[in-house]
CSV table of C-alpha atoms and ligand atoms in Angstrom, one decimal:
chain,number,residue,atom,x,y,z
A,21,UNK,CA,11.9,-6.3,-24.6
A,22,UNK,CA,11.5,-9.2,-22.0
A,23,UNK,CA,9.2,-11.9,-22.5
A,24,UNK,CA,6.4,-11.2,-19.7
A,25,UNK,CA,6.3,-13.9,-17.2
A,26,UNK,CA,4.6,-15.2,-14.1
A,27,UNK,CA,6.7,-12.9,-12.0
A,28,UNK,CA,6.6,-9.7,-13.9
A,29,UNK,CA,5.1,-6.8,-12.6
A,30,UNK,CA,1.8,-4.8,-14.6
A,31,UNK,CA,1.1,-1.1,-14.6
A,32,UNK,CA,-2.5,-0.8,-15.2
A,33,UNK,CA,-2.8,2.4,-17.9
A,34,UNK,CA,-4.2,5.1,-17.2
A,35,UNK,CA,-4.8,4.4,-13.6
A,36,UNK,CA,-1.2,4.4,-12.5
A,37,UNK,CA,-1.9,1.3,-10.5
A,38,UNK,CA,1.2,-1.8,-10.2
A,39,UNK,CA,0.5,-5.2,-9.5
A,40,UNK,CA,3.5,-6.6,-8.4
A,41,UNK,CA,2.9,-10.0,-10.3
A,42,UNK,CA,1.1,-11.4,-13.1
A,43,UNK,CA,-0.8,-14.2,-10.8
A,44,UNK,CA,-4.6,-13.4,-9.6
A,45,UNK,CA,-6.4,-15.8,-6.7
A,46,UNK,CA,-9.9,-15.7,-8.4
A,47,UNK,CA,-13.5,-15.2,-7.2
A,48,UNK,CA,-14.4,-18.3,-4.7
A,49,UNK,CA,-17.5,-17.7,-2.4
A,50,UNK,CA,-16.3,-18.1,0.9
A,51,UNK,CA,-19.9,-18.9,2.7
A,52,UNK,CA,-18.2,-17.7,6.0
A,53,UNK,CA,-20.1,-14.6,7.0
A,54,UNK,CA,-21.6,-13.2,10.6
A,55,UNK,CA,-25.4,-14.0,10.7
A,56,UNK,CA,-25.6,-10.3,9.4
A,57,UNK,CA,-23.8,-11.6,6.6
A,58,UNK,CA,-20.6,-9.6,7.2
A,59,UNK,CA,-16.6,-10.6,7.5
A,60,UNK,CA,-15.8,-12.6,10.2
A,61,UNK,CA,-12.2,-13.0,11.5
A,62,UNK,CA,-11.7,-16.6,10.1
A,63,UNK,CA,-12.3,-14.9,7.0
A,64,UNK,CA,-9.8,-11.7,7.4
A,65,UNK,CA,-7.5,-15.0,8.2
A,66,UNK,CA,-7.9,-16.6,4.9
A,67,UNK,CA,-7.5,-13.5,3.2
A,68,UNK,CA,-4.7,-12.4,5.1
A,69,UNK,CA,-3.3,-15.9,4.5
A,70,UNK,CA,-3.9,-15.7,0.7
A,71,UNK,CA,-2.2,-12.2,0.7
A,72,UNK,CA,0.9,-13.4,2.4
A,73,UNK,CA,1.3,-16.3,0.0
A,74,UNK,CA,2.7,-14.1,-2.9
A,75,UNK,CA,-0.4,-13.5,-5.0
A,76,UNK,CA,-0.7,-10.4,-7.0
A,77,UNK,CA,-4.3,-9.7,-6.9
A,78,UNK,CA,-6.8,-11.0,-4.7
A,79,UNK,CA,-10.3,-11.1,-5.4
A,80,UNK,CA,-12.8,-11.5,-2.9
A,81,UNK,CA,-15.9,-14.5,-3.7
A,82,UNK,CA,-19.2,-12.9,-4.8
A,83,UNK,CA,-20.1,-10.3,-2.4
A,84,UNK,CA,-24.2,-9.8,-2.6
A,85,UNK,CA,-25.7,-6.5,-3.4
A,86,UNK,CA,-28.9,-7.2,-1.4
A,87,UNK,CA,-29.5,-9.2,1.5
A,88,UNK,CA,-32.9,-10.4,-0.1
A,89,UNK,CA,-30.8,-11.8,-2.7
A,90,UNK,CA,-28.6,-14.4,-1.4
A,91,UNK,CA,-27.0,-16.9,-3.9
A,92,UNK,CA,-26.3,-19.6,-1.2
A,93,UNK,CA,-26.4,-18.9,2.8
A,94,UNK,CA,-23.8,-17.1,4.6
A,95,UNK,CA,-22.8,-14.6,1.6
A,96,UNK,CA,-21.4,-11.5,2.6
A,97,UNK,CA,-23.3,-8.4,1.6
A,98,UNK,CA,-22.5,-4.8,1.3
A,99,UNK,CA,-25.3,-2.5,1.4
A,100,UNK,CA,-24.8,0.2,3.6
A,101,UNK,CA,-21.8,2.1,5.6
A,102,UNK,CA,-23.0,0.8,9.2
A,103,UNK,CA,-20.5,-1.9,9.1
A,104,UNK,CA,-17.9,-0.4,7.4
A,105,UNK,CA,-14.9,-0.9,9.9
A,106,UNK,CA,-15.4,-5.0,9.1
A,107,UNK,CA,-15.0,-4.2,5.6
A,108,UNK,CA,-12.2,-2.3,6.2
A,109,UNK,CA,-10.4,-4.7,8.2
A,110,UNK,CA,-11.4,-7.3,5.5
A,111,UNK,CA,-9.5,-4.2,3.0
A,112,UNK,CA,-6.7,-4.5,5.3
A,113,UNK,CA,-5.6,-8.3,5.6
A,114,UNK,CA,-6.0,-8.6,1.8
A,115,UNK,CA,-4.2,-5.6,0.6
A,116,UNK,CA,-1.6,-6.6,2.8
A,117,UNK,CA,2.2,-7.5,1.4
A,118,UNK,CA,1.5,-5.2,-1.2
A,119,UNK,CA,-1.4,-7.4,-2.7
A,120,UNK,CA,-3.9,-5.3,-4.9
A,121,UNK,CA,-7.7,-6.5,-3.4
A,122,UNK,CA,-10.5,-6.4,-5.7
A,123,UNK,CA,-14.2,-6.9,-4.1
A,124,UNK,CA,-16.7,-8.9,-6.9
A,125,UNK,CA,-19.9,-7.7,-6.6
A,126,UNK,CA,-23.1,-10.0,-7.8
A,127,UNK,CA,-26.7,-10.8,-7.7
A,128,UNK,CA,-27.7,-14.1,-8.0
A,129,UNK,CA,-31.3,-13.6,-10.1
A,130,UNK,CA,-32.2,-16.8,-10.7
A,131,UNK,CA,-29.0,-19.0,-9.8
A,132,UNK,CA,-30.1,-19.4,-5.9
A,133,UNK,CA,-30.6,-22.3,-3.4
A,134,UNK,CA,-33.5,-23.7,-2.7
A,135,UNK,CA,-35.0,-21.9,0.7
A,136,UNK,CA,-32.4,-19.4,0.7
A,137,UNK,CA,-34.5,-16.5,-0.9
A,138,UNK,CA,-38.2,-16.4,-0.7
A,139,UNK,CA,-38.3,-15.5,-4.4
A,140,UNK,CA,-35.5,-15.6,-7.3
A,141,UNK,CA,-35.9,-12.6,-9.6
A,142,UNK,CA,-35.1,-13.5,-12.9
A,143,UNK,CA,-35.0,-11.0,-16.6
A,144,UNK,CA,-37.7,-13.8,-17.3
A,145,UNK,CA,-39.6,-16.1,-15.6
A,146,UNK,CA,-37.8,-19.3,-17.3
A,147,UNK,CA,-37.0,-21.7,-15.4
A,148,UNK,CA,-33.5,-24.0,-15.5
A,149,UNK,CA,-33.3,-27.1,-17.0
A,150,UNK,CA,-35.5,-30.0,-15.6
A,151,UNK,CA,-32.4,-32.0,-14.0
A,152,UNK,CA,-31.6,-28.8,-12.0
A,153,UNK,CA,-35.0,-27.9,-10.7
A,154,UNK,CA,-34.6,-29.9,-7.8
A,155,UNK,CA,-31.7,-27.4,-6.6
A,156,UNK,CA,-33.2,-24.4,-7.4
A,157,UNK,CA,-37.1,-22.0,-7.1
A,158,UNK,CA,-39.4,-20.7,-8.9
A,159,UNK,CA,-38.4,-17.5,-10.6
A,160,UNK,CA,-40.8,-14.4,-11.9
A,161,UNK,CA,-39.6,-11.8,-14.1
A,162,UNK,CA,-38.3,-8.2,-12.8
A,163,UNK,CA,-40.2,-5.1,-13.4
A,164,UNK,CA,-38.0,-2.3,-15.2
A,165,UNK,CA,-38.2,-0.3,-11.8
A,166,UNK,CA,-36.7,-3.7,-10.1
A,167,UNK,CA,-34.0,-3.3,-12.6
A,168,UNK,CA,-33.4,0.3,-12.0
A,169,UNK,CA,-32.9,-0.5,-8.6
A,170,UNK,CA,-30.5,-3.2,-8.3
A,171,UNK,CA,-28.2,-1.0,-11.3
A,172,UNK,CA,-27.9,1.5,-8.3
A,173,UNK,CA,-27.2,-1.1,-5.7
A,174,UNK,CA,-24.3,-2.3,-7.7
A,175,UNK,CA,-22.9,1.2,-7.7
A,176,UNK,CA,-23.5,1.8,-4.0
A,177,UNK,CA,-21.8,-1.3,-3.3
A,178,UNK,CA,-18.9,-0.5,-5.1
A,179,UNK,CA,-19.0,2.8,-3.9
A,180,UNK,CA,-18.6,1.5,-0.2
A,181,UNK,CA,-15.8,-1.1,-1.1
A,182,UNK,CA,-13.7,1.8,-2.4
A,183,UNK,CA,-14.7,3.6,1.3
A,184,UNK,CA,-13.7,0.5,3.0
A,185,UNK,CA,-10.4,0.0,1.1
A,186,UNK,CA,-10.4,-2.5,-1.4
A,187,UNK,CA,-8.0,-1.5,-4.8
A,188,UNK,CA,-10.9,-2.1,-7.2
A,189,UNK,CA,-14.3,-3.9,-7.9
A,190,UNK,CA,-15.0,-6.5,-10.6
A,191,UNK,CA,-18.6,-6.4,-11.6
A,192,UNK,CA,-19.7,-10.5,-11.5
A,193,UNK,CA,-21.0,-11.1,-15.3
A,194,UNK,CA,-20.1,-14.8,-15.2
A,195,UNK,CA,-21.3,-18.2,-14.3
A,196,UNK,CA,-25.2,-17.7,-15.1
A,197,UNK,CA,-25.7,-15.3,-12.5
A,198,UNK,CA,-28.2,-12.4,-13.1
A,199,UNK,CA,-26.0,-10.1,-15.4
A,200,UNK,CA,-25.3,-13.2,-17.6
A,201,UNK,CA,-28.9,-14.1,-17.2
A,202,UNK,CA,-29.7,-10.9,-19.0
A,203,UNK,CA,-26.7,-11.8,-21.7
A,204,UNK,CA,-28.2,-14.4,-22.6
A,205,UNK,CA,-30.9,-15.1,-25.1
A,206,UNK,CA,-31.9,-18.5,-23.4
A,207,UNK,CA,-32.5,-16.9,-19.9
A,208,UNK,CA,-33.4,-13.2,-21.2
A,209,UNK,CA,-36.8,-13.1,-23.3
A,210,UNK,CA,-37.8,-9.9,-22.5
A,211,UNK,CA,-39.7,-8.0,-24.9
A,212,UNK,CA,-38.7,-4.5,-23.8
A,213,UNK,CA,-35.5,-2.3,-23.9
A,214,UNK,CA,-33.7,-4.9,-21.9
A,215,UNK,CA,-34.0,-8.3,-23.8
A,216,UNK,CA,-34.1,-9.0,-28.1
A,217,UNK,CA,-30.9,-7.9,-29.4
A,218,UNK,CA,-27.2,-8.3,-27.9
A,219,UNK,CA,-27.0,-4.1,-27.5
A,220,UNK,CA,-30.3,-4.8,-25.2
A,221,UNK,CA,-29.6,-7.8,-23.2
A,222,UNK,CA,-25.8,-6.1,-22.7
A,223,UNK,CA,-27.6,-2.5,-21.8
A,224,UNK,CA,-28.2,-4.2,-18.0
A,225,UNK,CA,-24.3,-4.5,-17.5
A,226,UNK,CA,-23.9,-1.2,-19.5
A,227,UNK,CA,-25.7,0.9,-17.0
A,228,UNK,CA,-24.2,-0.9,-13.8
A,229,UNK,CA,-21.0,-0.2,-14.9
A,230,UNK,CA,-21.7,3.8,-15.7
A,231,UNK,CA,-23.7,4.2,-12.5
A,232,UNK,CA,-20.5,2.5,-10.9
A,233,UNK,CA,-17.8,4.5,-12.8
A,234,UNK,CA,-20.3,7.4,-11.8
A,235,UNK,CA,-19.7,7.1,-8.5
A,236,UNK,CA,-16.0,5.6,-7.8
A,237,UNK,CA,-14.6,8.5,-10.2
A,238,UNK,CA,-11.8,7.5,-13.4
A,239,UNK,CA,-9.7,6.2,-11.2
A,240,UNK,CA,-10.8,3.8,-9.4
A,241,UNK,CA,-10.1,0.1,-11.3
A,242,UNK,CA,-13.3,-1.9,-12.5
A,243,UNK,CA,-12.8,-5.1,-13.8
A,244,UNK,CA,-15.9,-7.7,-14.8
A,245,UNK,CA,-15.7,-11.6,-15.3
A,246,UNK,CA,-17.6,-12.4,-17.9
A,247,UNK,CA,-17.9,-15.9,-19.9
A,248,UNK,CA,-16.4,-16.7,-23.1
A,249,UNK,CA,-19.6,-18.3,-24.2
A,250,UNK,CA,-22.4,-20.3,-21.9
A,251,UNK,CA,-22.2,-23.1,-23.4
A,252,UNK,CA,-25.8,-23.8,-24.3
A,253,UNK,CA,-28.1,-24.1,-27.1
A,254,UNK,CA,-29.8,-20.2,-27.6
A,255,UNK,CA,-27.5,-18.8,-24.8
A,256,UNK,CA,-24.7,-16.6,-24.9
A,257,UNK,CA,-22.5,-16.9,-27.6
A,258,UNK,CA,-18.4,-16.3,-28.3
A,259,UNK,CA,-19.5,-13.5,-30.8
A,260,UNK,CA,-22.1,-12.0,-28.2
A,261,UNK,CA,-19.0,-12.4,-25.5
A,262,UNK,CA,-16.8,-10.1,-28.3
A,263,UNK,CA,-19.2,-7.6,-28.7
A,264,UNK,CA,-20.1,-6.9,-25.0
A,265,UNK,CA,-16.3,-7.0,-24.6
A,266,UNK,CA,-15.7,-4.3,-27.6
A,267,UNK,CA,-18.4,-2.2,-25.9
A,268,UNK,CA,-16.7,-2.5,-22.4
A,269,UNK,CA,-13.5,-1.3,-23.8
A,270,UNK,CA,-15.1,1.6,-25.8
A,271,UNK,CA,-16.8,2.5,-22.3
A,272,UNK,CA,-13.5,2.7,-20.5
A,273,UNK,CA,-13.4,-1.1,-18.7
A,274,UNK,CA,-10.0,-1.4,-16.8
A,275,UNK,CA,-9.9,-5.3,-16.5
A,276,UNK,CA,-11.3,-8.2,-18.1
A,277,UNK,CA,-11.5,-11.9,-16.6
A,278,UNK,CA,-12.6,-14.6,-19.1
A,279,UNK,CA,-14.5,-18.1,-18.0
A,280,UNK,CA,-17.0,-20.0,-19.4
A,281,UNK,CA,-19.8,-21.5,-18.3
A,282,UNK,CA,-23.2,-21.8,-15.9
A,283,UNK,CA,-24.0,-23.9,-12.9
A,284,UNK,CA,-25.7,-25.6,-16.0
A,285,UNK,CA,-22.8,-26.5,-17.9
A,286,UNK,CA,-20.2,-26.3,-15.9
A,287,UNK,CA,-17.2,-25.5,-18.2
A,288,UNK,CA,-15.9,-22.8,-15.4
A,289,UNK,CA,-14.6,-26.3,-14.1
A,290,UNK,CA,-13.3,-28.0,-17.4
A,291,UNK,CA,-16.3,-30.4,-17.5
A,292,UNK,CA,-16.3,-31.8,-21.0
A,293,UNK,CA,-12.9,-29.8,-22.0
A,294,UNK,CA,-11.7,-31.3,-25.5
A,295,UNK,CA,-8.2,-32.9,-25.1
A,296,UNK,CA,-6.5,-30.3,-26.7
A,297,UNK,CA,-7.6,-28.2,-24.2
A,298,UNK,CA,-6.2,-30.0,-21.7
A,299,UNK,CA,-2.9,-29.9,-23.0
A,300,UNK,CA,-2.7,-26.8,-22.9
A,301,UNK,CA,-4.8,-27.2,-19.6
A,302,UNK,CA,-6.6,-23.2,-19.6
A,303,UNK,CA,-10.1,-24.1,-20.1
A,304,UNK,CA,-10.4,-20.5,-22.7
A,305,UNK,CA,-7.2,-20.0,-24.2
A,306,UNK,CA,-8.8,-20.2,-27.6
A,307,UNK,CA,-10.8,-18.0,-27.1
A,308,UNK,CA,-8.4,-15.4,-25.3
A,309,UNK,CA,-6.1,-15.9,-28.5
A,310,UNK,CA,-9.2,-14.9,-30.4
A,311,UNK,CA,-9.9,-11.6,-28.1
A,312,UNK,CA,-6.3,-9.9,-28.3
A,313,UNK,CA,-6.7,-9.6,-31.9
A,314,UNK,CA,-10.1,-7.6,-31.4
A,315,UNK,CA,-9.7,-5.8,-27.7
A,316,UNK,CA,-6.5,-4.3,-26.0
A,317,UNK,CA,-8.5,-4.5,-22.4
A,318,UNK,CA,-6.0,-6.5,-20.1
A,319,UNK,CA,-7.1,-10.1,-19.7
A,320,UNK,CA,-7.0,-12.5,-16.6
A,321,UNK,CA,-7.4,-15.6,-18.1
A,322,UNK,CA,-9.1,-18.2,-15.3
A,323,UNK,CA,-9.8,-21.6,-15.6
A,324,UNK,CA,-7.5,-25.0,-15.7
A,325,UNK,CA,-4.0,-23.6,-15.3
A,326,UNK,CA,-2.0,-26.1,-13.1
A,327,UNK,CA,1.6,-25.3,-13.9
A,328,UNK,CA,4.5,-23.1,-14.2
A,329,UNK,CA,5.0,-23.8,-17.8
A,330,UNK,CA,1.6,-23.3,-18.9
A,331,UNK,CA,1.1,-20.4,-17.5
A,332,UNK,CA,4.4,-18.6,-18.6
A,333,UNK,CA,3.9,-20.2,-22.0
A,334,UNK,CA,0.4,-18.6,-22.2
A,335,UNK,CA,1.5,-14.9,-20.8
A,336,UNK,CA,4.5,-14.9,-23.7
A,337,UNK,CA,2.2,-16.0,-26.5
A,338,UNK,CA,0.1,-13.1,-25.3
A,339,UNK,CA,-2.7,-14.5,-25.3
A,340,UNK,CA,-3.3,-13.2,-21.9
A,341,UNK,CA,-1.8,-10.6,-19.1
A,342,UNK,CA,-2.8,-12.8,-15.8
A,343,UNK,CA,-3.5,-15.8,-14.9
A,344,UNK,CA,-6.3,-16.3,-12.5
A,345,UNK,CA,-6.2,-19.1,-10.2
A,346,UNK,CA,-9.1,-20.5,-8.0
A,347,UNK,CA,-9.0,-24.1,-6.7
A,348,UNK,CA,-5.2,-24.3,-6.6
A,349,UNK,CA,-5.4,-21.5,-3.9
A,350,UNK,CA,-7.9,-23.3,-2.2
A,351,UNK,CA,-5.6,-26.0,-1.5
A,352,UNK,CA,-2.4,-24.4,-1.4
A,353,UNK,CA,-2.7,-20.5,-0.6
A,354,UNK,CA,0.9,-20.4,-0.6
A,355,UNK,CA,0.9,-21.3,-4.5
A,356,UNK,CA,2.1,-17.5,-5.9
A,357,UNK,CA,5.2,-18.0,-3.7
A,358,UNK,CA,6.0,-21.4,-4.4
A,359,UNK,CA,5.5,-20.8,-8.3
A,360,UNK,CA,7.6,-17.4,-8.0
A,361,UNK,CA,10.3,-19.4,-6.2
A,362,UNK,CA,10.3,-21.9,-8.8
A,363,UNK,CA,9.6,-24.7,-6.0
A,364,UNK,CA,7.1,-26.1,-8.0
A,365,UNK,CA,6.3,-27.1,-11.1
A,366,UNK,CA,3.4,-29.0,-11.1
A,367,UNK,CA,0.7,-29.5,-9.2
A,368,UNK,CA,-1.8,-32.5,-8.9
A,369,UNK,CA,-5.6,-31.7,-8.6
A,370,UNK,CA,-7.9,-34.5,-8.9
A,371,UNK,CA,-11.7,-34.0,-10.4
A,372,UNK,CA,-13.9,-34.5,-7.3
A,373,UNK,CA,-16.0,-36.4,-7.5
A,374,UNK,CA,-18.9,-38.6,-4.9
A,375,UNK,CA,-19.5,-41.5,-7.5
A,376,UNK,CA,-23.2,-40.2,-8.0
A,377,UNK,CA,-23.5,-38.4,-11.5
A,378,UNK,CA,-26.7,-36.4,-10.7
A,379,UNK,CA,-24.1,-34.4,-8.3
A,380,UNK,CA,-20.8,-34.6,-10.3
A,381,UNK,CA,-22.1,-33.7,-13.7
A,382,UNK,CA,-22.5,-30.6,-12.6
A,383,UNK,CA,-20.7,-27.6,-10.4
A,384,UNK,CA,-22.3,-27.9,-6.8
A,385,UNK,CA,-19.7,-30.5,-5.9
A,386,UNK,CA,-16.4,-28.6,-6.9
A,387,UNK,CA,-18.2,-25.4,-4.6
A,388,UNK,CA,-18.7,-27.5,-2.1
A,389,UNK,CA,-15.9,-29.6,-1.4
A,390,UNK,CA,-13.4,-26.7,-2.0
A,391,UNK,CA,-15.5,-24.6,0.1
A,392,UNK,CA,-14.9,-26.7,2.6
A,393,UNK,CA,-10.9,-25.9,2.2
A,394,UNK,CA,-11.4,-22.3,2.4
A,395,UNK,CA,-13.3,-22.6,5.7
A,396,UNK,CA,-10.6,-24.8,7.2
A,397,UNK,CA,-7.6,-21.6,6.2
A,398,UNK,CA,-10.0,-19.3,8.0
A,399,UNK,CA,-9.7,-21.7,11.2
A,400,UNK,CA,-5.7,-21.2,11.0
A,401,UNK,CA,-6.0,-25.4,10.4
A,402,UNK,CA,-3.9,-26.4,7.1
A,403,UNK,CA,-5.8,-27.3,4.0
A,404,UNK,CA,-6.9,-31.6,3.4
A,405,UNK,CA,-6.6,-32.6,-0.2
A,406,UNK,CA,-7.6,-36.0,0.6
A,407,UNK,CA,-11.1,-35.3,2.2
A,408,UNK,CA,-14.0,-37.3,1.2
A,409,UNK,CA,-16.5,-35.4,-1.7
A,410,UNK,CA,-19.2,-37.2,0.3
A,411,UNK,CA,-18.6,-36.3,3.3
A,412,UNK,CA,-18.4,-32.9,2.1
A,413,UNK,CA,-21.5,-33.2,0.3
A,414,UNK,CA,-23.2,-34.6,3.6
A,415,UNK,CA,-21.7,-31.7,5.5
A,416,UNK,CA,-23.0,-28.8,3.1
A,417,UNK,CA,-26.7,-30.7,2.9
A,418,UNK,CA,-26.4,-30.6,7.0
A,419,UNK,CA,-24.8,-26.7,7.1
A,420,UNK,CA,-27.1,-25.0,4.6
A,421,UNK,CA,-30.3,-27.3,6.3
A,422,UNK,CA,-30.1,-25.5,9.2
A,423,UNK,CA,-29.0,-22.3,7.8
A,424,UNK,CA,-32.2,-22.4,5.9
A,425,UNK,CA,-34.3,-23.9,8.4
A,426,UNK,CA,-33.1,-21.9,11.6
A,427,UNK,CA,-35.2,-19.0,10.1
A,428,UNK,CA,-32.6,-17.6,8.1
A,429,UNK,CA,-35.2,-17.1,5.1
A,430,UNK,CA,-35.3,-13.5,4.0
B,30,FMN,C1,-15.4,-23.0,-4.0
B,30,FMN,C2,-15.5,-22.1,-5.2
B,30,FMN,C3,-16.3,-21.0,-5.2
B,30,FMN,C4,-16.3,-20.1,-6.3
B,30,FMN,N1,-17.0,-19.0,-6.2
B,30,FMN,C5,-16.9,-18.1,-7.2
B,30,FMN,C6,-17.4,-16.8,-7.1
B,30,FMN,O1,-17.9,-16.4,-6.0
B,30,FMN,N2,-17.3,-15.9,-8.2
B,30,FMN,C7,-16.8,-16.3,-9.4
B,30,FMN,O2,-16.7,-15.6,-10.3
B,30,FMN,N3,-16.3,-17.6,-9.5
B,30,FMN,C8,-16.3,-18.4,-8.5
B,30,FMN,N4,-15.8,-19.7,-8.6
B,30,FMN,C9,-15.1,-20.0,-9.9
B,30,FMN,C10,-13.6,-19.7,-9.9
B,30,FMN,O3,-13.4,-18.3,-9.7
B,30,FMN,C11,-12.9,-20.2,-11.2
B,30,FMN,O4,-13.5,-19.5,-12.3
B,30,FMN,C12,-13.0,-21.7,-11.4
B,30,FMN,O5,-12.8,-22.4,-10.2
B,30,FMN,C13,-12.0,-22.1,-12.5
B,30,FMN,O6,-10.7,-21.8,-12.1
B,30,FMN,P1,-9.6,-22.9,-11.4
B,30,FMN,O7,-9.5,-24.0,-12.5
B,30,FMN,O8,-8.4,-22.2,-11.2
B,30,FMN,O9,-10.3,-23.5,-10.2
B,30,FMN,C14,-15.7,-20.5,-7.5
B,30,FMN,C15,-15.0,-21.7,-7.5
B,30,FMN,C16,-14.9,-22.5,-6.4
B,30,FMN,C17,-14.1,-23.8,-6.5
């Protein structure tokens, strides 16, 4: 049998679906939509951009369930069929040079800007650590027939990206977000059927994937990202991670993307990642070593991989099936090609960082500054590795303060 590599193809059982390569651009929130909050052509460019520079699978950034619940201004959402022909041109730039295009669909709860909702729903009305209060609101607690509600706007949402034309959906669980708010003990201390034990707080993501699966059919591909663990004291936990993981596969899950991590403790971007880690430069390798033994869902594994070697080294230890890759595309979109060509083998990727540890301590910078790439692809202009973090910091403050301010509150 060959060793799988980087440039191996993957039939997805059961669902007689081939991606033509091993490498997957990951989730990166774009920020680029209409007013409306829908594709614009600078971001059918990017995506057509990504999908001519070799990659696998692409996977759009968060798209928003609700347009009450933003996580940062100029998300796109996808609530109903009235704009469906800019979602399907969006289908059509991405899934083009046979690229397989996967919409992520989130809500933020808790984990929004400040002044881009006028309230952040939360499983409980706990608020984020003091040092981060500054970036984000109040929160209250949802009502079980909140709940109800959002678990069938996931599924109508994912109902319409299959109408549109994307390949698949991945259900956001990651990164602190609402789902992993419910995951998680620390954020989730509700008393009823939804908080307490790990087969409660995992019921949420439970039912959003049934009602989705309910109405996309068996074989339609539905992937989630979830976190290895959250990092944090009382929050989410490897073992929790395993067991919603064991559950997903026993429910019929078709993809599983591993990170790690909350806008709290920003391990999604190797903050604090042990040397060894390093080395071997995925930021969860570890842990995806751990999950083969217990799960036979296919893994993207996402976080930290730089190179060639690395990545082929972890696909024929099998300690994962893909390799997602996020800021690397950001700054080369081109990346799958040159990897598959063997043009490259390494590629440099400084931390950024603006000198002011408030702000690099924890995610927003990364977002923002790479952000700043994406937006700069969708203008057909070619990507600036050496731009200053602070300027980009000043430029996001300025963007979002209008956005906000030019009564975009909803
Ligand atoms: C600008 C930017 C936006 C991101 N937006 C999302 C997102 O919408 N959804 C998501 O799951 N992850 C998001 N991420 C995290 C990436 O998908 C990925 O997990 C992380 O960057 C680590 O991978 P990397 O080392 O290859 O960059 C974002 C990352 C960046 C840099």
């Amino acid at each position: 049998m060959t060793q799988p590599s980087i440039s191996a193809s993957y039939m997805l059982k059961n669902k007689n679906i081939n991606f033509k390569n091993r490498i997957v651009k990951s989730a990166m929130s774009e920020g680029m939509a209409s007013e409306n909050y829908l594709p614009t052509d600078n971001i059918i460019r990017l995506y057509k951009t990504w999908a001519d520079g070799g990659v696998g699978l692409l996977i759009t950034g968060n798209v928003m369930i609700d347009r009450k619940a933003l996580g940062e201004p100029r998300n796109i959402v996808l609530e109903d069929s009235e704009d469906i022909d800019l979602f399907k041109k969006w289908a059509e730039a991405g899934t083009s040079n046979n690229t397989h295009f996967f919409m992520q669909i989130n809500h933020p709860g808790k984990q929004v800007l400040k002044g881009v909702v006028k309230e952040a729903v939360a499983p409980s009305a706990i608020p984020f650590k003091s040092d981060l209060q500054r970036f984000f609101p109040k929160c209250r607690a949802l009502s079980c027939e909140e709940i109800e509600e959002i678990i069938q706007r996931f599924a109508s949402t994912a109902e319409l990206a299959k109408v549109a034309g994307f390949t698949g959906v991945q259900i956001h669980a990651a990164h602190g977000y609402l789902i992993s708010q419910f995951l998680s003990p620390r954020h989730n201390q509700r008393k009823d059927k939804w908080g307490g034990t790990i087969e409660n707080r995992f019921r949420f993501l439970s039912e959003i994937y049934q009602a989705i699966r309910a109405r996309v059919g068996d074989d339609f591909p539905i992937g989630v990202k979830i976190n290895s663990s959250d990092f944090m004291k009382a929050g989410f936990t490897e073992e929790d991670s395993q067991f919603v993981i064991s559950e997903l596969e026993k429910l019929g899950i078709d993809l599983i993307e591993i990170s790690g991590g909350t806008y709290e403790k920003a391990a999604l971007f190797g903050k604090d990642a042990k040397p060894s880690t390093v080395k071997r430069e995925a930021y969860f390798l570890e842990y995806t070593e751990k999950l083969k033994e217990i799960t036979n869902v296919p893994l993207i594994l996402t976080g930290g991989f730089r190179t060639s070697s690395a990545m082929n080294e972890a696909l024929t230890s099998g300690a994962t099936d893909f390799i997602g890759l996020a800021r690397p595309m950001a700054l080369y979109p081109d990346y799958p090609n040159k990897l598959l060509e063997n043009k490259v083998s390494n590629l440099s990727i400084k931390p950024v960082k603006t000198g002011l540890p408030f702000i690099d301590n924890k995610g927003l910078i990364e977002l923002t500054w790479y952000n700043q790439q994406l937006v700069r692809i969708g203008k057909g202009k070619s990507t600036k590795p050496t731009f200053s973090p602070i300027l980009a910091l000043l430029l996001t403050i300025f963007k979002n303060g209008k956005e906000i301010f030019e009564k975009r509150r909803v």
